[in-house]
């Protein structure tokens, strides 16, 4: 198994991150925190997104500072975790000053995106399902205070992530969450990505790492090749997949520049995931610019190239760090199984 790419989003000045992983079933949430705040942007490319506060990040809108971004499992249920992130940030004195001397008010700005993992280890008799809530979001923030390397694979928003579902869940493999960073001329661009894609994941050399398996489960099918050969996909429901992530840099950018960075990050998704941005994915990338780098650094075109590279590396790290999971009758082998590609 090749080594994972080095680097982490927490190498970006002003950025910390933490996970909460639920022990009741594979699900969880991850948070990226910017102290004291960062200029934010977003680009939503998937056709079935689950998001919060994305309209606020449009360059034409007023508020530009973001205090954290939440990535969560649990589909739309997981958006509840953002309330816990807000509560934790408020306790830290972080947030938008929206009050006056007579009526003080502080509002933490927490955009969020969710992925669908309800089919992994869910109890049909339990309604509503086990999903990240406000307590989970708060716990992920608390975890951001811990020292040491940020965990990857089956943690946080990647706990229940899967990949390669074009031909049904029975042929899928385990996805996960991964991080990476690139530094150039004193400026760092990092990414944290939860990979829960309908499509397959490939490395920088184009080698198939994880994705749809053959009917007997013994080999990788190569989704793009199979579709071009006329193999019919399984019946798909919109929104049961989705890759979500955060790009962060310590360069100084305005909202338009941050949105451009998020857009460039989708180039990285397209390098690592195929097919990507499908009707059944809600692929969403946020961008944060802390402006804390000691030097001006490279221009926006170069930062965009670094963002795409960091995202692609984070996707590869996500599946390489993932571990196999048995969730009821569902077996989800990981990249470490090193399945051959079917001829």
Short mmCIF file of C-alpha atoms in Angstrom, two decimals:
data_model
loop_
_atom_site.label_atom_id
_atom_site.label_comp_id
_atom_site.label_asym_id
_atom_site.label_seq_id
_atom_site.Cartn_x
_atom_site.Cartn_y
_atom_site.Cartn_z
CA UNK A 1 0.00 0.00 0.00
CA UNK A 2 1.57 3.34 -1.04
CA UNK A 3 2.07 5.90 1.72
CA UNK A 4 -0.54 8.58 2.22
CA UNK A 5 0.21 12.17 1.24
CA UNK A 6 1.67 14.32 4.04
CA UNK A 7 0.18 17.49 5.46
CA UNK A 8 -3.04 18.49 7.18
CA UNK A 9 -5.52 21.35 7.11
CA UNK A 10 -4.41 22.28 10.63
CA UNK A 11 -1.05 23.43 9.22
CA UNK A 12 -2.91 26.50 7.99
CA UNK A 13 -2.38 29.37 10.43
CA UNK A 14 -5.52 30.13 12.43
CA UNK A 15 -7.17 26.76 11.69
CA UNK A 16 -7.98 23.91 14.07
CA UNK A 17 -10.16 20.86 13.51
CA UNK A 18 -11.82 18.05 15.45
CA UNK A 19 -14.05 15.01 15.03
CA UNK A 20 -16.90 13.38 16.90
CA UNK A 21 -17.51 9.71 16.07
CA UNK A 22 -20.70 8.03 17.29
CA UNK A 23 -20.20 4.57 18.81
CA UNK A 24 -23.82 3.47 18.25
CA UNK A 25 -23.46 3.18 14.47
CA UNK A 26 -20.93 4.44 11.92
CA UNK A 27 -21.65 8.17 11.75
CA UNK A 28 -20.22 11.40 13.10
CA UNK A 29 -19.26 14.97 12.34
CA UNK A 30 -16.13 17.04 11.83
CA UNK A 31 -15.55 20.74 12.40
CA UNK A 32 -12.98 23.19 11.05
CA UNK A 33 -12.58 26.26 13.28
CA UNK A 34 -11.05 29.59 12.25
CA UNK A 35 -9.76 31.86 15.02
CA UNK A 36 -10.76 34.65 15.26
CA UNK A 37 -12.57 34.14 11.95
CA UNK A 38 -11.91 33.76 8.24
CA UNK A 39 -13.29 35.03 4.97
CA UNK A 40 -15.54 32.29 3.61
CA UNK A 41 -16.65 31.00 0.24
CA UNK A 42 -18.48 27.96 -1.13
CA UNK A 43 -19.15 26.08 -4.36
CA UNK A 44 -21.97 23.51 -4.51
CA UNK A 45 -21.67 21.21 -7.54
CA UNK A 46 -23.63 18.08 -6.70
CA UNK A 47 -27.30 17.92 -7.66
CA UNK A 48 -28.55 16.73 -4.25
CA UNK A 49 -26.91 18.93 -1.58
CA UNK A 50 -27.77 19.23 2.09
CA UNK A 51 -26.37 22.55 3.32
CA UNK A 52 -26.73 25.49 5.68
CA UNK A 53 -25.63 29.15 5.34
CA UNK A 54 -24.38 28.79 1.76
CA UNK A 55 -26.36 31.83 0.53
CA UNK A 56 -24.57 33.97 3.12
CA UNK A 57 -21.23 33.17 1.45
CA UNK A 58 -22.15 34.64 -1.95
CA UNK A 59 -19.82 37.59 -2.71
CA UNK A 60 -22.77 39.97 -3.13
CA UNK A 61 -24.04 39.31 0.40
CA UNK A 62 -22.99 41.27 3.45
CA UNK A 63 -21.41 38.95 6.02
CA UNK A 64 -17.92 37.80 5.02
CA UNK A 65 -16.48 36.29 8.21
CA UNK A 66 -16.99 32.61 9.06
CA UNK A 67 -16.04 31.14 12.44
CA UNK A 68 -16.33 27.42 11.68
CA UNK A 69 -17.52 24.97 9.04
CA UNK A 70 -19.31 21.74 9.95
CA UNK A 71 -19.13 18.53 7.91
CA UNK A 72 -21.61 15.91 9.11
CA UNK A 73 -23.04 12.50 8.47
CA UNK A 74 -26.73 11.80 9.03
CA UNK A 75 -28.13 13.45 5.91
CA UNK A 76 -30.38 16.43 6.75
CA UNK A 77 -30.64 15.22 10.36
CA UNK A 78 -26.94 16.02 10.74
CA UNK A 79 -27.47 19.75 10.25
CA UNK A 80 -28.60 19.83 13.89
CA UNK A 81 -24.94 19.49 14.89
CA UNK A 82 -24.29 23.07 13.75
CA UNK A 83 -26.23 24.34 16.77
CA UNK A 84 -23.72 22.69 19.08
CA UNK A 85 -20.85 24.24 17.13
CA UNK A 86 -22.47 27.66 17.56
CA UNK A 87 -22.88 27.12 21.31
CA UNK A 88 -19.23 26.10 21.70
CA UNK A 89 -17.96 29.05 19.66
CA UNK A 90 -20.11 31.45 21.66
CA UNK A 91 -18.58 30.10 24.85
CA UNK A 92 -15.15 30.84 23.40
CA UNK A 93 -16.12 34.44 22.67
CA UNK A 94 -16.16 33.83 18.91
CA UNK A 95 -18.88 35.17 16.65
CA UNK A 96 -20.20 38.11 14.68
CA UNK A 97 -20.77 41.16 16.88
CA UNK A 98 -24.38 41.93 15.98
CA UNK A 99 -25.38 43.87 19.06
CA UNK A 100 -25.00 47.26 20.68
CA UNK A 101 -23.83 48.49 24.11
CA UNK A 102 -27.43 48.33 25.29
CA UNK A 103 -28.25 44.93 23.78
CA UNK A 104 -25.07 42.89 23.23
CA UNK A 105 -25.37 39.97 20.81
CA UNK A 106 -22.78 37.62 19.33
CA UNK A 107 -23.71 35.24 16.51
CA UNK A 108 -21.19 32.57 15.43
CA UNK A 109 -21.38 31.97 11.67
CA UNK A 110 -21.29 28.23 10.94
CA UNK A 111 -21.94 27.05 7.37
CA UNK A 112 -22.45 23.29 7.11
CA UNK A 113 -22.89 20.43 4.66
CA UNK A 114 -24.05 16.86 5.23
CA UNK A 115 -23.59 13.49 3.57
CA UNK A 116 -25.92 10.47 3.51
CA UNK A 117 -24.79 7.53 5.66
CA UNK A 118 -28.17 6.31 6.98
CA UNK A 119 -27.85 2.94 5.22
CA UNK A 120 -24.71 1.98 7.20
CA UNK A 121 -25.50 0.27 10.49
CA UNK A 122 -28.93 1.86 10.89
CA UNK A 123 -31.61 0.18 13.01
CA UNK A 124 -34.87 0.23 11.00
CA UNK A 125 -36.85 0.10 14.24
CA UNK A 126 -35.26 3.28 15.57
CA UNK A 127 -36.90 6.47 14.36
CA UNK A 128 -35.47 9.03 14.05
CA UNK A 129 -32.16 7.33 13.22
CA UNK A 130 -28.92 7.78 15.14
CA UNK A 131 -27.40 10.95 13.66
CA UNK A 132 -25.08 13.75 14.78
CA UNK A 133 -26.90 16.33 16.90
CA UNK A 134 -25.98 19.51 18.79
CA UNK A 135 -24.09 17.53 21.43
CA UNK A 136 -22.05 15.88 18.66
CA UNK A 137 -21.15 19.25 17.14
CA UNK A 138 -20.09 20.55 20.55
CA UNK A 139 -17.95 17.45 21.15
CA UNK A 140 -16.22 17.84 17.77
CA UNK A 141 -15.28 21.40 18.78
CA UNK A 142 -13.93 20.19 22.11
CA UNK A 143 -11.83 17.63 20.25
CA UNK A 144 -10.26 20.45 18.22
CA UNK A 145 -8.40 21.49 21.39
CA UNK A 146 -6.54 18.18 21.55
CA UNK A 147 -2.91 18.08 20.47
CA UNK A 148 -1.59 15.59 18.00
CA UNK A 149 -2.31 14.58 14.43
CA UNK A 150 -5.86 14.88 13.13
CA UNK A 151 -7.31 11.39 12.65
CA UNK A 152 -8.39 10.21 9.19
CA UNK A 153 -10.47 7.37 7.78
CA UNK A 154 -13.45 6.02 9.75
CA UNK A 155 -13.85 9.04 12.01
CA UNK A 156 -16.06 12.09 12.18
CA UNK A 157 -18.02 12.80 9.02
CA UNK A 158 -16.19 9.90 7.37
CA UNK A 159 -17.30 7.25 9.88
CA UNK A 160 -20.17 5.98 7.72
CA UNK A 161 -18.86 7.15 4.34
CA UNK A 162 -18.91 4.73 1.41
CA UNK A 163 -17.78 4.82 -2.23
CA UNK A 164 -18.53 2.95 -5.45
CA UNK A 165 -22.33 2.67 -5.23
CA UNK A 166 -23.27 2.97 -8.91
CA UNK A 167 -24.17 -0.75 -9.03
CA UNK A 168 -25.74 -0.96 -5.58
CA UNK A 169 -24.64 -0.91 -1.94
CA UNK A 170 -23.75 -4.58 -2.06
CA UNK A 171 -20.86 -3.71 -4.39
CA UNK A 172 -19.66 -0.64 -2.43
CA UNK A 173 -16.48 -0.09 -0.42
CA UNK A 174 -15.59 1.98 2.62
CA UNK A 175 -14.94 5.69 2.19
CA UNK A 176 -13.71 8.04 4.89
CA UNK A 177 -12.35 11.47 5.72
CA UNK A 178 -8.88 12.68 4.78
CA UNK A 179 -6.69 15.76 5.06
CA UNK A 180 -3.74 17.18 3.15
CA UNK A 181 -1.87 20.46 2.71
CA UNK A 182 0.60 22.14 0.37
CA UNK A 183 2.90 25.05 1.28
CA UNK A 184 4.48 27.46 -1.20
CA UNK A 185 6.23 30.82 -0.66
CA UNK A 186 5.21 30.95 2.99
CA UNK A 187 1.50 30.27 2.33
CA UNK A 188 -0.29 27.01 3.10
CA UNK A 189 -3.43 25.62 1.47
CA UNK A 190 -5.02 22.64 3.20
CA UNK A 191 -8.12 20.52 2.75
CA UNK A 192 -10.31 18.23 4.84
CA UNK A 193 -12.64 16.06 2.72
CA UNK A 194 -15.24 13.43 3.65
CA UNK A 195 -15.47 11.07 0.67
CA UNK A 196 -18.90 9.43 0.35
CA UNK A 197 -19.02 9.34 -3.44
CA UNK A 198 -21.24 7.44 -5.82
CA UNK A 199 -18.13 7.02 -7.97
CA UNK A 200 -14.70 5.41 -7.58
CA UNK A 201 -11.52 6.93 -6.11
CA UNK A 202 -8.17 6.96 -7.95
CA UNK A 203 -4.70 8.09 -6.92
CA UNK A 204 -2.52 10.69 -8.66
CA UNK A 205 -1.23 8.07 -11.10
CA UNK A 206 -4.76 7.05 -12.08
CA UNK A 207 -4.68 3.75 -10.18
CA UNK A 208 -8.08 2.60 -8.93
CA UNK A 209 -8.02 2.52 -5.12
CA UNK A 210 -11.61 1.93 -4.06
CA UNK A 211 -15.00 1.85 -5.72
CA UNK A 212 -17.66 -0.42 -7.13
CA UNK A 213 -16.83 -4.13 -6.93
CA UNK A 214 -17.83 -6.91 -9.26
CA UNK A 215 -20.93 -8.96 -8.47
CA UNK A 216 -18.86 -11.55 -6.58
CA UNK A 217 -17.14 -8.79 -4.60
CA UNK A 218 -13.67 -10.06 -5.43
CA UNK A 219 -12.44 -7.30 -7.76
CA UNK A 220 -12.84 -3.63 -8.61
CA UNK A 221 -15.30 -3.13 -11.45
CA UNK A 222 -14.06 0.33 -12.67
CA UNK A 223 -17.34 2.25 -12.77
CA UNK A 224 -16.47 4.57 -15.66
CA UNK A 225 -15.32 1.68 -17.84
CA UNK A 226 -18.36 -0.41 -16.92
CA UNK A 227 -20.79 2.39 -17.78
CA UNK A 228 -19.09 3.03 -21.12
CA UNK A 229 -19.35 -0.70 -21.84
CA UNK A 230 -23.11 -0.51 -21.35
CA UNK A 231 -23.51 -2.03 -17.88
CA UNK A 232 -26.74 -0.62 -16.40
CA UNK A 233 -26.44 1.14 -13.03
CA UNK A 234 -28.65 0.27 -10.09
CA UNK A 235 -31.74 2.38 -9.43
CA UNK A 236 -30.42 5.46 -7.63
CA UNK A 237 -32.04 7.79 -5.15
CA UNK A 238 -30.84 11.39 -5.13
CA UNK A 239 -28.79 12.47 -2.14
CA UNK A 240 -27.64 9.06 -0.87
CA UNK A 241 -23.98 9.87 -1.46
CA UNK A 242 -22.04 13.19 -1.42
CA UNK A 243 -18.45 14.33 -0.95
CA UNK A 244 -18.08 17.38 1.28
CA UNK A 245 -15.04 19.30 2.40
CA UNK A 246 -13.26 22.45 3.53
CA UNK A 247 -10.31 24.17 1.87
CA UNK A 248 -8.38 26.59 4.07
CA UNK A 249 -5.50 28.94 3.39
CA UNK A 250 -3.60 31.49 5.46
CA UNK A 251 -3.42 33.79 2.44
CA UNK A 252 -5.56 36.93 2.47
CA UNK A 253 -8.58 36.73 0.12
CA UNK A 254 -11.89 38.52 -0.28
CA UNK A 255 -15.18 36.61 -0.61
CA UNK A 256 -14.90 36.38 -4.38
CA UNK A 257 -11.40 34.95 -4.04
CA UNK A 258 -12.56 32.45 -1.40
CA UNK A 259 -15.39 31.30 -3.69
CA UNK A 260 -12.89 30.92 -6.54
CA UNK A 261 -10.74 28.76 -4.25
CA UNK A 262 -13.75 26.54 -3.51
CA UNK A 263 -14.47 26.28 -7.24
CA UNK A 264 -10.89 25.23 -7.96
CA UNK A 265 -11.15 22.59 -5.26
CA UNK A 266 -13.73 20.77 -7.35
CA UNK A 267 -10.99 20.20 -9.94
CA UNK A 268 -9.32 18.13 -7.25
CA UNK A 269 -12.51 16.14 -6.70
CA UNK A 270 -12.68 15.44 -10.43
CA UNK A 271 -9.07 14.17 -10.44
CA UNK A 272 -9.71 11.74 -7.59
CA UNK A 273 -13.36 10.70 -8.07
CA UNK A 274 -15.03 9.33 -11.19
CA UNK A 275 -17.88 9.86 -11.82
CA UNK A 276 -18.25 12.99 -9.68
CA UNK A 277 -20.93 15.71 -9.26
CA UNK A 278 -23.68 13.25 -10.17
CA UNK A 279 -27.43 13.64 -9.76
CA UNK A 280 -27.17 11.42 -6.66
CA UNK A 281 -24.32 13.41 -5.02
CA UNK A 282 -24.50 16.72 -3.16
CA UNK A 283 -20.81 17.58 -3.58
CA UNK A 284 -20.00 20.79 -1.69
CA UNK A 285 -16.69 22.50 -0.90
CA UNK A 286 -16.23 25.45 1.44
CA UNK A 287 -13.16 27.73 1.49
CA UNK A 288 -11.69 29.72 4.39
CA UNK A 289 -8.99 32.40 4.13
CA UNK A 290 -7.48 33.42 7.49
CA UNK A 291 -5.06 36.02 6.12
CA UNK A 292 -2.47 35.06 8.78
CA UNK A 293 0.44 34.15 6.46
CA UNK A 294 3.56 36.24 7.13
CA UNK A 295 4.13 36.91 3.42
CA UNK A 296 1.84 37.87 0.53
CA UNK A 297 2.54 34.53 -1.13
CA UNK A 298 1.43 33.45 -4.59
CA UNK A 299 -1.46 34.93 -6.55
CA UNK A 300 -4.96 33.50 -6.82
CA UNK A 301 -4.22 31.33 -9.86
CA UNK A 302 -1.46 29.54 -7.99
CA UNK A 303 -3.56 29.27 -4.82
CA UNK A 304 -6.30 27.68 -6.93
CA UNK A 305 -3.83 25.11 -8.25
CA UNK A 306 -2.72 24.35 -4.69
CA UNK A 307 -6.35 23.99 -3.59
CA UNK A 308 -7.10 21.45 -6.31
CA UNK A 309 -3.99 19.48 -5.38
CA UNK A 310 -4.80 19.52 -1.65
CA UNK A 311 -8.36 18.32 -2.29
CA UNK A 312 -7.23 15.48 -4.57
CA UNK A 313 -4.64 14.37 -2.02
CA UNK A 314 -7.19 14.56 0.82
CA UNK A 315 -9.58 12.30 -1.13
CA UNK A 316 -6.84 9.72 -1.64
CA UNK A 317 -5.85 9.93 2.04
CA UNK A 318 -9.49 9.42 3.04
CA UNK A 319 -9.81 6.02 1.36
CA UNK A 320 -6.26 4.91 2.19
CA UNK A 321 -6.88 5.57 5.89
CA UNK A 322 -10.29 3.87 5.91
CA UNK A 323 -10.84 0.50 7.58
CA UNK A 324 -13.24 -2.25 6.50
CA UNK A 325 -16.64 -2.31 8.20
CA UNK A 326 -19.25 -5.00 8.77
CA UNK A 327 -22.56 -3.19 9.33
CA UNK A 328 -25.24 -5.84 9.77
CA UNK A 329 -25.37 -7.81 6.54
CA UNK A 330 -23.45 -5.09 4.69
CA UNK A 331 -19.74 -5.77 4.15
CA UNK A 332 -17.67 -2.74 3.18
CA UNK A 333 -14.05 -3.64 2.41
CA UNK A 334 -11.46 -0.86 2.53
CA UNK A 335 -8.71 0.16 0.15
CA UNK A 336 -6.23 -1.80 2.27
CA UNK A 337 -7.77 -5.02 0.94
CA UNK A 338 -5.97 -4.19 -2.33
CA UNK A 339 -8.59 -5.77 -4.59
CA UNK A 340 -7.48 -6.36 -8.18
CA UNK A 341 -9.14 -4.53 -11.06
CA UNK A 342 -11.37 -6.84 -13.08
CA UNK A 343 -10.05 -7.51 -16.59
#
